mmCIF file of C-alpha atoms and ligand atoms in Angstrom:
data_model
loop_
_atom_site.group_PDB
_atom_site.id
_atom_site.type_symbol
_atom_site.label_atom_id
_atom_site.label_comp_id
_atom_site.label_asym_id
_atom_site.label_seq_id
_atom_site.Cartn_x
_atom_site.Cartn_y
_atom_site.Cartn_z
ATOM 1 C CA UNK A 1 14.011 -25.065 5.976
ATOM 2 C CA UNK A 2 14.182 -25.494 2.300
ATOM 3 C CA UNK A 3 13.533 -23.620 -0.490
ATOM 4 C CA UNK A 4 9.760 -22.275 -0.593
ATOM 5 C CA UNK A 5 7.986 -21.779 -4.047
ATOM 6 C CA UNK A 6 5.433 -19.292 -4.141
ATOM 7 C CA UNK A 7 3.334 -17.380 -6.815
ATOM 8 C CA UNK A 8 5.832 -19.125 -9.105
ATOM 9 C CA UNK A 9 9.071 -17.323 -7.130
ATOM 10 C CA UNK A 10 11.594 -19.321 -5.514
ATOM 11 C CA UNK A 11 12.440 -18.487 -1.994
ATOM 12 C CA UNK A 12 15.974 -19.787 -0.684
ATOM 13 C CA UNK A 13 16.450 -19.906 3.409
ATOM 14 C CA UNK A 14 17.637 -16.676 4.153
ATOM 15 C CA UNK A 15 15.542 -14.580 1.509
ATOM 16 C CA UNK A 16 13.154 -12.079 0.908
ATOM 17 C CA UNK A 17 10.910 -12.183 -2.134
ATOM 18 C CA UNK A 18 8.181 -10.282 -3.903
ATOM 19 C CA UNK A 19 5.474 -12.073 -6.128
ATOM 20 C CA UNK A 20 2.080 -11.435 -6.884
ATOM 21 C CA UNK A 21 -1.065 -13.407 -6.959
ATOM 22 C CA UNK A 22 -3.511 -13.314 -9.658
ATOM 23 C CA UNK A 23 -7.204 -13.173 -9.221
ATOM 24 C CA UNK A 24 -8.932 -12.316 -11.887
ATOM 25 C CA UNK A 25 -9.526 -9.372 -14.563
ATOM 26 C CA UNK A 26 -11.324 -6.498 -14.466
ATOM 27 C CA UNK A 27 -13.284 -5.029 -17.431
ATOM 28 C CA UNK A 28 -10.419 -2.573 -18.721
ATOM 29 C CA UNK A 29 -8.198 -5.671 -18.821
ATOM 30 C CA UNK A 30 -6.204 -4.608 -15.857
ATOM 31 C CA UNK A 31 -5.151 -7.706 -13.914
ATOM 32 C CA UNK A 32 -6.565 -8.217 -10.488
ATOM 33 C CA UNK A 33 -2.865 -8.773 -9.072
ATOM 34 C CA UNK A 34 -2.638 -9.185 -4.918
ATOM 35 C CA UNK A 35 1.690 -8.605 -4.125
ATOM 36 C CA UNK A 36 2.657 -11.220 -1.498
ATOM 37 C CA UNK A 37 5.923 -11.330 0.730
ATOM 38 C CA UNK A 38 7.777 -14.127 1.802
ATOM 39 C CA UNK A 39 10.141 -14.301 4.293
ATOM 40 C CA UNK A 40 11.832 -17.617 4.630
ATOM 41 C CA UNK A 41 13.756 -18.299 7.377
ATOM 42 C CA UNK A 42 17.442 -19.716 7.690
ATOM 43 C CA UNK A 43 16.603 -22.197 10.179
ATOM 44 C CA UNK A 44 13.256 -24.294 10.354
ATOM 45 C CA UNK A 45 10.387 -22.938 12.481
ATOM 46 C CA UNK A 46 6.684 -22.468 11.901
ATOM 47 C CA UNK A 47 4.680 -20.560 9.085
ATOM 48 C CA UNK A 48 2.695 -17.578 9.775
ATOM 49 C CA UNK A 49 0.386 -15.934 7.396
ATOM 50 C CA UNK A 50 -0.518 -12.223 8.186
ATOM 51 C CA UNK A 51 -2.873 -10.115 5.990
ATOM 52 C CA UNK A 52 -4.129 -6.338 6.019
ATOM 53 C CA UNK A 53 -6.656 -4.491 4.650
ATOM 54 C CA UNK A 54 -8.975 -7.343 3.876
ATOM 55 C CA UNK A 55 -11.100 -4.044 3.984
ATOM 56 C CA UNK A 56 -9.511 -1.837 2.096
ATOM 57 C CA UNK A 57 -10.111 1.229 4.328
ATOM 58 C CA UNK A 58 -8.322 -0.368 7.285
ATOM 59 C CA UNK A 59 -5.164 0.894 6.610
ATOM 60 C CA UNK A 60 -3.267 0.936 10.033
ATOM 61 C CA UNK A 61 -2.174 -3.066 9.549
ATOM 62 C CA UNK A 62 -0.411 -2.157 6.211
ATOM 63 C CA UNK A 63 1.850 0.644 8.012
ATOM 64 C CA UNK A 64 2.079 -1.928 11.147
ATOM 65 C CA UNK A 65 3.845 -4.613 8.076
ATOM 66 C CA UNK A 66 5.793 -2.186 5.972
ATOM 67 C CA UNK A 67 7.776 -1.276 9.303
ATOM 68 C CA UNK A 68 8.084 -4.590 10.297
ATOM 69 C CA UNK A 69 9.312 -5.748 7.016
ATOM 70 C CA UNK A 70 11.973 -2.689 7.308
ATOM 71 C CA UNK A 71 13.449 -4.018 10.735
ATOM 72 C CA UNK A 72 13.118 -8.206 10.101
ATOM 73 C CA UNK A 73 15.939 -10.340 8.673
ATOM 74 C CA UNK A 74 15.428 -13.619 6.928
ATOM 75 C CA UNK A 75 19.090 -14.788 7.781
ATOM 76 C CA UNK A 76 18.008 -14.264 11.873
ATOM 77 C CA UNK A 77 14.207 -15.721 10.943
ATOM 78 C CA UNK A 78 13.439 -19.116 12.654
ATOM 79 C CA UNK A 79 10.519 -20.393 10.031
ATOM 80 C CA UNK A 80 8.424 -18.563 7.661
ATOM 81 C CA UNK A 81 6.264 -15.388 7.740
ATOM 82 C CA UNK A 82 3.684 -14.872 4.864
ATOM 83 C CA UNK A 83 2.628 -11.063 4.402
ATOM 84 C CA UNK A 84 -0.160 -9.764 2.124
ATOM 85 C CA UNK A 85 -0.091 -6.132 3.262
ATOM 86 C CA UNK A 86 -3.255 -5.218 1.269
ATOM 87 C CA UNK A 87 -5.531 -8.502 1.050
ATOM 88 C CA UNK A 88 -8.437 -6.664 -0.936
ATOM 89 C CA UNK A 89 -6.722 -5.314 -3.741
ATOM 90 C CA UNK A 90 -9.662 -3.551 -4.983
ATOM 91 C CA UNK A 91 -10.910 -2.100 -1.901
ATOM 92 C CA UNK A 92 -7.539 -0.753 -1.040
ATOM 93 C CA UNK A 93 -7.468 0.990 -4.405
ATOM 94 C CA UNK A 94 -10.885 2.704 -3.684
ATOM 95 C CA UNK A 95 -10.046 3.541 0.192
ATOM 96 C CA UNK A 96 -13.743 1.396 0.489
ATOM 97 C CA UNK A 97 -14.166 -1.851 3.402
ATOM 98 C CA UNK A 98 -16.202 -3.621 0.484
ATOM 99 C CA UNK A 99 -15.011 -4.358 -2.587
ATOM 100 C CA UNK A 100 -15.415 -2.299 -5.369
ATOM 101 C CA UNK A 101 -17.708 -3.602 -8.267
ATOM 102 C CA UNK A 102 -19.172 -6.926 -6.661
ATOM 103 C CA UNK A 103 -19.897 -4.593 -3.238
ATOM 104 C CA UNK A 104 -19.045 -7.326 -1.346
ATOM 105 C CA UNK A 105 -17.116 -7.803 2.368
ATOM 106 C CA UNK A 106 -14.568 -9.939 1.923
ATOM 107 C CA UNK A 107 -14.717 -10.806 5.231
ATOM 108 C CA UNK A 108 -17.754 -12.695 5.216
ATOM 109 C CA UNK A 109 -16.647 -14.991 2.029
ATOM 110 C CA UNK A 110 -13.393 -16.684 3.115
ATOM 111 C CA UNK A 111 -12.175 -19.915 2.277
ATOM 112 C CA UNK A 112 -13.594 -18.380 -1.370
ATOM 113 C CA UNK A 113 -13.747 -19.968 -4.582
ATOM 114 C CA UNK A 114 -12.545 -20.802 -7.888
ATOM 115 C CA UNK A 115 -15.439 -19.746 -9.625
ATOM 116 C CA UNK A 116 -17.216 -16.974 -7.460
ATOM 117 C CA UNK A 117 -17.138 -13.423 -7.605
ATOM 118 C CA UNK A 118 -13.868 -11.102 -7.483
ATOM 119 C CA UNK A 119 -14.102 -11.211 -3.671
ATOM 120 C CA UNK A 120 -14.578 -14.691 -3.780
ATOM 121 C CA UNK A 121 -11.607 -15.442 -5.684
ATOM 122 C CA UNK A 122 -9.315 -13.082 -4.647
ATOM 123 C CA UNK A 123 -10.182 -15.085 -1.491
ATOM 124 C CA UNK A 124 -9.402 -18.056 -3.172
ATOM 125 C CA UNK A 125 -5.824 -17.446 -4.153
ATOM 126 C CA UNK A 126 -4.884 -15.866 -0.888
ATOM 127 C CA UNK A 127 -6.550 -19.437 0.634
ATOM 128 C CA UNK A 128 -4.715 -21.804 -1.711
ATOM 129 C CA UNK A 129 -1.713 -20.430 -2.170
ATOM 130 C CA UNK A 130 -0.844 -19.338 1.211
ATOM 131 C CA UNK A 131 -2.836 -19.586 4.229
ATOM 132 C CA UNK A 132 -3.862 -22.721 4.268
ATOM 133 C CA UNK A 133 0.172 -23.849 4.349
ATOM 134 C CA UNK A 134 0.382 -22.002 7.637
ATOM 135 C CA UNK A 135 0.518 -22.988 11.129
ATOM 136 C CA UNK A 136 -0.867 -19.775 12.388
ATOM 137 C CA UNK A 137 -3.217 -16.442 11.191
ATOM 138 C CA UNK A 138 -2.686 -13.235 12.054
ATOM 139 C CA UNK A 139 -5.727 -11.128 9.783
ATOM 140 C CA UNK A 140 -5.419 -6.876 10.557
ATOM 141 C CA UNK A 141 -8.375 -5.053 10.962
ATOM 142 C CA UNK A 142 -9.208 -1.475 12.236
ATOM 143 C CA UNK A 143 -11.708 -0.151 13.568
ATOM 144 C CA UNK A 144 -12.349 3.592 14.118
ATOM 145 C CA UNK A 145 -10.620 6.117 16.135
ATOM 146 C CA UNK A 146 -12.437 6.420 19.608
ATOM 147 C CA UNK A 147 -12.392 2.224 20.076
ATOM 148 C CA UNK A 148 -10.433 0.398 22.732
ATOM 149 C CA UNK A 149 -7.869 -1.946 20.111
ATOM 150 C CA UNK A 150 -8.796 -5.001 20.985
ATOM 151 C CA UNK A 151 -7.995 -8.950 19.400
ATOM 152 C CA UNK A 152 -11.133 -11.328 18.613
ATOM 153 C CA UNK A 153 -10.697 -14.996 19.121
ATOM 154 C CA UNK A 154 -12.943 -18.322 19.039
ATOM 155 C CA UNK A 155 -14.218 -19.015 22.189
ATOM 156 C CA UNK A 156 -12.905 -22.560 23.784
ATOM 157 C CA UNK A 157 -10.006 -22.810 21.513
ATOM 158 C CA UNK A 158 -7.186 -22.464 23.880
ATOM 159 C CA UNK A 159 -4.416 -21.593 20.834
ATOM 160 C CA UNK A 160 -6.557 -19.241 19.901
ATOM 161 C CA UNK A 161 -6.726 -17.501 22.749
ATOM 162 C CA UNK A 162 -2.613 -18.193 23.396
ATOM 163 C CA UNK A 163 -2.276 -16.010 20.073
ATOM 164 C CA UNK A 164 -4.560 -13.251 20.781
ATOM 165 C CA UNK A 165 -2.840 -13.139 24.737
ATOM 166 C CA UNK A 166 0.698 -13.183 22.919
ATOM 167 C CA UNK A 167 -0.476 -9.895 20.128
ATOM 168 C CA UNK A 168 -0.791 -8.099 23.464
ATOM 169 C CA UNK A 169 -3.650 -6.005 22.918
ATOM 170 C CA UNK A 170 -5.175 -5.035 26.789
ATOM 171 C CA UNK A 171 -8.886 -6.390 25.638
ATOM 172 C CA UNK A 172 -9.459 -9.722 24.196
ATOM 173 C CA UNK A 173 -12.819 -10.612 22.628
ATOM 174 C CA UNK A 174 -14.211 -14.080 22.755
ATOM 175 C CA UNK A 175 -16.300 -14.627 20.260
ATOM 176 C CA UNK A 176 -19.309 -17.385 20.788
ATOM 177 C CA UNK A 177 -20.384 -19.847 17.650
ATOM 178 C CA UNK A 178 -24.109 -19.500 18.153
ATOM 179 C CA UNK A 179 -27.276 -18.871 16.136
ATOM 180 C CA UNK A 180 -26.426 -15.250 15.473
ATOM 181 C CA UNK A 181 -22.723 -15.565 14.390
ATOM 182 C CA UNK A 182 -24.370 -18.472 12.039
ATOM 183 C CA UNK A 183 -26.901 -16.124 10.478
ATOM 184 C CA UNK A 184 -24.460 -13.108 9.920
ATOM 185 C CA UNK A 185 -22.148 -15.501 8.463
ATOM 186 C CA UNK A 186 -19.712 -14.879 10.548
ATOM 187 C CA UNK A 187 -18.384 -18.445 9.929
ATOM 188 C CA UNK A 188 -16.685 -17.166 6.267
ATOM 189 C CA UNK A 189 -14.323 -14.118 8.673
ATOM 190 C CA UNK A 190 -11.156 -15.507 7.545
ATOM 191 C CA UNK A 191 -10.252 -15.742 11.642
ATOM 192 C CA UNK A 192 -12.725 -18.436 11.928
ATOM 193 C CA UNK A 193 -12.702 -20.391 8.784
ATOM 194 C CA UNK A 194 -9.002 -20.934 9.569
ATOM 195 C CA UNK A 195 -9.869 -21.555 13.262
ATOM 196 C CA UNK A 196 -12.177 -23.909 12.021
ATOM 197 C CA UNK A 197 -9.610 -25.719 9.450
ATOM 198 C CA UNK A 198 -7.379 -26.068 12.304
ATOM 199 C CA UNK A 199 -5.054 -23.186 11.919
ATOM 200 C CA UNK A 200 -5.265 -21.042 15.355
ATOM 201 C CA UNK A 201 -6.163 -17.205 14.324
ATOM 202 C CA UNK A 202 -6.886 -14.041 15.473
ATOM 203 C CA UNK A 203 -8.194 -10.720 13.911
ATOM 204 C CA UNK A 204 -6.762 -7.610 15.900
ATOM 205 C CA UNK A 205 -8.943 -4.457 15.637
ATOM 206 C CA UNK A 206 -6.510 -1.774 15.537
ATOM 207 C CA UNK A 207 -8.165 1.917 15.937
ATOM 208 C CA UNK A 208 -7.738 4.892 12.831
ATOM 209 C CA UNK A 209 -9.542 3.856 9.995
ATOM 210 C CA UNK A 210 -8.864 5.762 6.797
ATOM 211 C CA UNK A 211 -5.847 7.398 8.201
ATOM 212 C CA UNK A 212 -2.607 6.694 10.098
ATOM 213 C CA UNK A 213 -2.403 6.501 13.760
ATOM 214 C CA UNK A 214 0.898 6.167 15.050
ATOM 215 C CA UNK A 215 -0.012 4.846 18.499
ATOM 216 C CA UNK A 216 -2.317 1.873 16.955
ATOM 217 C CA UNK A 217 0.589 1.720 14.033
ATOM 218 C CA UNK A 218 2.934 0.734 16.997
ATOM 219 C CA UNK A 219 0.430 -1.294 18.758
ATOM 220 C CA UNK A 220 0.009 -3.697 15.754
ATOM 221 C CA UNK A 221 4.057 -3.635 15.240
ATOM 222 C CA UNK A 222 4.700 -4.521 18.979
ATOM 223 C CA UNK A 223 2.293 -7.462 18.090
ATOM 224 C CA UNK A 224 3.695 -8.493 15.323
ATOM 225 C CA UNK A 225 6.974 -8.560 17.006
ATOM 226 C CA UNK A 226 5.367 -10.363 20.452
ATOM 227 C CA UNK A 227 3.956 -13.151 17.617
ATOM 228 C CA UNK A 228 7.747 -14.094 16.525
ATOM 229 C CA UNK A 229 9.453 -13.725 19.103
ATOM 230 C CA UNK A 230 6.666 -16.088 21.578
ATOM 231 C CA UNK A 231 7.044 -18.837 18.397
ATOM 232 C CA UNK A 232 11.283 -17.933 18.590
ATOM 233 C CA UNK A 233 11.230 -17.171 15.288
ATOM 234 C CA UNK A 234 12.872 -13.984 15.920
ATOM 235 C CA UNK A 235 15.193 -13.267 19.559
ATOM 236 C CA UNK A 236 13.241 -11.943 22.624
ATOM 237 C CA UNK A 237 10.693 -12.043 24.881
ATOM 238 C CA UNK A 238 7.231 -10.499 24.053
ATOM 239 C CA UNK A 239 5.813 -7.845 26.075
ATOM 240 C CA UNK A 240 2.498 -9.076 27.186
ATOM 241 C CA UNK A 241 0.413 -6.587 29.624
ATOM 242 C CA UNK A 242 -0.362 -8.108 33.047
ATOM 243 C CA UNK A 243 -3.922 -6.602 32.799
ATOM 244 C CA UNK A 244 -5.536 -7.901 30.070
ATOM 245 C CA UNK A 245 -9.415 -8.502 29.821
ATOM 246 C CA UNK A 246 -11.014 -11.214 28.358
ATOM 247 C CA UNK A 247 -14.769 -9.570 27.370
ATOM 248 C CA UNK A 248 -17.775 -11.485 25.423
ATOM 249 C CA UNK A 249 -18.454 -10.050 21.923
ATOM 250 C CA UNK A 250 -21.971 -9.750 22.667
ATOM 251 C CA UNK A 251 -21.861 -6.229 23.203
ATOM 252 C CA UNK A 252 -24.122 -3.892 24.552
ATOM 253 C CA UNK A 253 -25.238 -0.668 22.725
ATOM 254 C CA UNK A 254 -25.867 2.212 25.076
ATOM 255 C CA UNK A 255 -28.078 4.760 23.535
ATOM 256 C CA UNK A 256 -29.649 7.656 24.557
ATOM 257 C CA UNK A 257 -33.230 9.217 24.828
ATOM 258 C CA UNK A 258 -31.979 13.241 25.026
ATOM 259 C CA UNK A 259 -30.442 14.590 22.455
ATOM 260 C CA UNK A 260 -27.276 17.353 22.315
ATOM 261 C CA UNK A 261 -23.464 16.669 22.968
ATOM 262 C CA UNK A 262 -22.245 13.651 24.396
ATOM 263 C CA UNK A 263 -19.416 13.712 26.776
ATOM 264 C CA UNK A 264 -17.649 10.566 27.489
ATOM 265 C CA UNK A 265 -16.203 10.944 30.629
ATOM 266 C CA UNK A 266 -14.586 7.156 30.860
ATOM 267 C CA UNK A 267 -11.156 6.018 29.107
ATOM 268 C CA UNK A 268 -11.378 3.315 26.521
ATOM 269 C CA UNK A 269 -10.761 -0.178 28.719
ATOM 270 C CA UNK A 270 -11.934 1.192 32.090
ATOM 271 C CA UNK A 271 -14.021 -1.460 33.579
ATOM 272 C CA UNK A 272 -17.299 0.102 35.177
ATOM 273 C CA UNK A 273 -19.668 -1.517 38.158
ATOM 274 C CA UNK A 274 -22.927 -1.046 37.070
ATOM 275 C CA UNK A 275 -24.214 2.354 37.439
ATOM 276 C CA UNK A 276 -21.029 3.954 37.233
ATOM 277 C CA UNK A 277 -20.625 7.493 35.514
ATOM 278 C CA UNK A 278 -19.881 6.471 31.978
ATOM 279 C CA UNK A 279 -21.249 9.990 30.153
ATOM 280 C CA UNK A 280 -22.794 13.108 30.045
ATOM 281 C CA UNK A 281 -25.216 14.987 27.396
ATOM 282 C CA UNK A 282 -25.453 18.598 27.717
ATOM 283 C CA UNK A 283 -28.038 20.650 25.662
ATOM 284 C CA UNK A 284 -27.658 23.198 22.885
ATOM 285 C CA UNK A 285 -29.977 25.619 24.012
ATOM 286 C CA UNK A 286 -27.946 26.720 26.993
ATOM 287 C CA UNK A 287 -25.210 24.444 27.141
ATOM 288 C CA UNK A 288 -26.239 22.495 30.562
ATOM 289 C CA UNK A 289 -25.867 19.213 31.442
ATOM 290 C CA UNK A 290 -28.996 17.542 30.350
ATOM 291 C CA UNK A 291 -28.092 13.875 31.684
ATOM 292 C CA UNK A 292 -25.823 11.273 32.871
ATOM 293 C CA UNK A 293 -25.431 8.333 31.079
ATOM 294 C CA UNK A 294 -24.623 5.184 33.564
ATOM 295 C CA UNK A 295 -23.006 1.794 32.911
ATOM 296 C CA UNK A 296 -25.861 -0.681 31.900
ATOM 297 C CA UNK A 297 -24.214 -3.268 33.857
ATOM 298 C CA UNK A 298 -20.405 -4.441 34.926
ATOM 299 C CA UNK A 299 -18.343 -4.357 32.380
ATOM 300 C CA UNK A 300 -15.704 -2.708 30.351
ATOM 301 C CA UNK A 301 -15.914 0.489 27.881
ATOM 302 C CA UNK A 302 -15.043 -0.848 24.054
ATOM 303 C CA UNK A 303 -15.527 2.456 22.118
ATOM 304 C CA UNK A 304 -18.216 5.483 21.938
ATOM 305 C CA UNK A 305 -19.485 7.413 19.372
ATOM 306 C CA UNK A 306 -17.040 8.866 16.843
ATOM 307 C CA UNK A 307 -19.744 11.671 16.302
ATOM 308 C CA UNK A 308 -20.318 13.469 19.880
ATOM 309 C CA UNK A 309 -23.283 15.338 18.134
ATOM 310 C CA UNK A 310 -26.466 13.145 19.595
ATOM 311 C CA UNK A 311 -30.231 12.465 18.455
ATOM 312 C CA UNK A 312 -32.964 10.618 20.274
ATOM 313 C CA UNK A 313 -31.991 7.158 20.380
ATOM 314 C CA UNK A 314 -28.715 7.576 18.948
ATOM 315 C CA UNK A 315 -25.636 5.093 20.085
ATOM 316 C CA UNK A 316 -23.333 6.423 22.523
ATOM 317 C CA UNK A 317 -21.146 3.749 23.462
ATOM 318 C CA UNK A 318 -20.417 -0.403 23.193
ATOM 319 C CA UNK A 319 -19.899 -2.047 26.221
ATOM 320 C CA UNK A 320 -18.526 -5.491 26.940
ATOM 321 C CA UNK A 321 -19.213 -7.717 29.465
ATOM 322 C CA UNK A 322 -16.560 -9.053 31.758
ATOM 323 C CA UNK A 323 -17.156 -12.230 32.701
ATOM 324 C CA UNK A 324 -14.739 -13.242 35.680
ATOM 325 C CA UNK A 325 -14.531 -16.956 35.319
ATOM 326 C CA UNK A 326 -13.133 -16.253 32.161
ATOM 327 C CA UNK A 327 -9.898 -14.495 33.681
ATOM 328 C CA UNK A 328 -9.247 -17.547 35.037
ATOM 329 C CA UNK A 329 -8.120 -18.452 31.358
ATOM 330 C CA UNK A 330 -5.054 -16.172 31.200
ATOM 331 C CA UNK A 331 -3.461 -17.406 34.349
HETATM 332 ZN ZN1 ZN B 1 -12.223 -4.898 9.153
#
């Protein structure tokens, strides 16, 4: 592979280099300055972009790069690895998911623009200058402590679903184009713009937002690691469970009509028949068990409430359907 130039830095097969790419301004005059990593191989392979904290507060990804970044070579690289360990600049800064001082979520505005707002641009540059170049997306998201990680991927896109089976996360969520996903505009999540320019990509959901979670920390560095050595950019084999789950995204909210202290009684990834013990609610005023909360239908336990403390009609739990024709797509 030759030399690649990047964020006006040179990087020779075999190196490791630092640059930054510039967005914007904010009022104060401080630049709006996004630091980029570029790994170039010594021998020719493929390009993969991965990003963090493309909301800021989703910090687990950033940890899951730095220790990568410790342990990975460039003169034992096959190809070229992209990292952007905090994608959001801004949001990172402020600990927030949306961007400070446009308020918006990145993740709804990707390829971005020239000319839009600081999300929009920061987008941009990150689009331009980088991902678009790359054969494959890897974008790191968390989600919160008590949910299942799981990977999200475009539904019929077979690479898509290679890459999300290679990451090695036990639940894989297919994700449906359909009226919905078009109104939320889910089409500008940077996993799906670049699925949709051609680039296979997934969006992991690690758990621990806001803080460090060594056990989701690991899970996105063992996927990291799974990625490069499946593509033989680095030596290996990847370590891919033999149970993994491909749910729908549409999932189901369980809520409750009696309120006190939810008990979750099921493990994160347990697949349930349908009225199957998923819960319990006991009540203040004595401390009894005031109801059991069944599975709605079959299907497979994504995360519950991070606050046990229940109201009427509060959610308790999301639950994914498993649809079994679709295992057929991991054999
Ligand atoms: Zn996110």
């Amino acid at each position: 592979m030759g030399v690649v130039e990047f964020g006006g830095v040179e990087t020779k097969p075999g190196e490791q280099t630092w640059s930054v790419l510039k967005a914007g301004k904010l009022a104060s005059g401080t630049a709006v300055e996004i630091p980029v990593a570029v790994i170039n191989g010594a021998e020719p392979g493929p390009c993969i972009y991965v990003q963090a904290a493309c909301h800021g507060v989703e910090i687990n990804g950033v940890e899951a790069l730095r220790r990568l970044l410790e342990e990975l070579q460039a003169a034992e690289l096959k190809g070229t690895l992209i990292v952007v360990p905090a994608a959001n600049i801004l949001a990172f800064q402020q600990g927030t998911t949306n961007t400070p001082f446009d308020d918006e979520n990145m993740n709804r505005v990707w390829p971005g623009k020239p000319d839009g707002n600081i999300s929009s641009r920061m987008a941009h540059v990150l689009w331009e200058n980088a991902i678009k170049h790359a054969d494959y997306v890897v974008d790191l998201h968390t989600g919160y402590s008590t949910m299942a990680t799981h990977t999200v991927f475009m539904e019929g896109r077979p690479e898509c679903l290679e890459l999300a089976r290679v990451f090695g996360a036990r639940i894989l969520l297919m994700e449906e184009q359909d009226e919905e996903w078009e109104q939320e505009g889910f089409q500008g999540k940077l996993r799906n713009t670049a699925t949709n320019a051609g680039i296979p990509a997934i969006c992991p959901e690690l758990g621990g937002r806001a803080r460090f979670e060594e056990e989701r920390i690991v899970e996105g560095l063992n996927g990291l690691r799974n990625t490069l050595k499946h593509f033989n950019m680095i030596e290996g084999e990847a370590l891919i469970p033999q149970n993994q789950l491909i749910v729908r995204n549409h999932l189901t909210k369980v809520t409750t009509d009696v309120a006190g202290i939810f008990i979750s009684r099921v493990e994160f990834g347990q697949v349930l028949d349908e009225g199957e013990l998923l819960g319990e609610i006991y009540g203040l005023n004595g401390l009894k068990k005031l109801d059991e909360i069944e599975a709605p239908h079959r299907g497979c336990v994504i995360s519950h409430t991070e606050n046990p403390i229940v109201n009427t009609g509060s959610s308790l739990a999301m639950f994914g359907r498993v649809v079994e024709e679709d295992q057929q797509l991991l054999k």
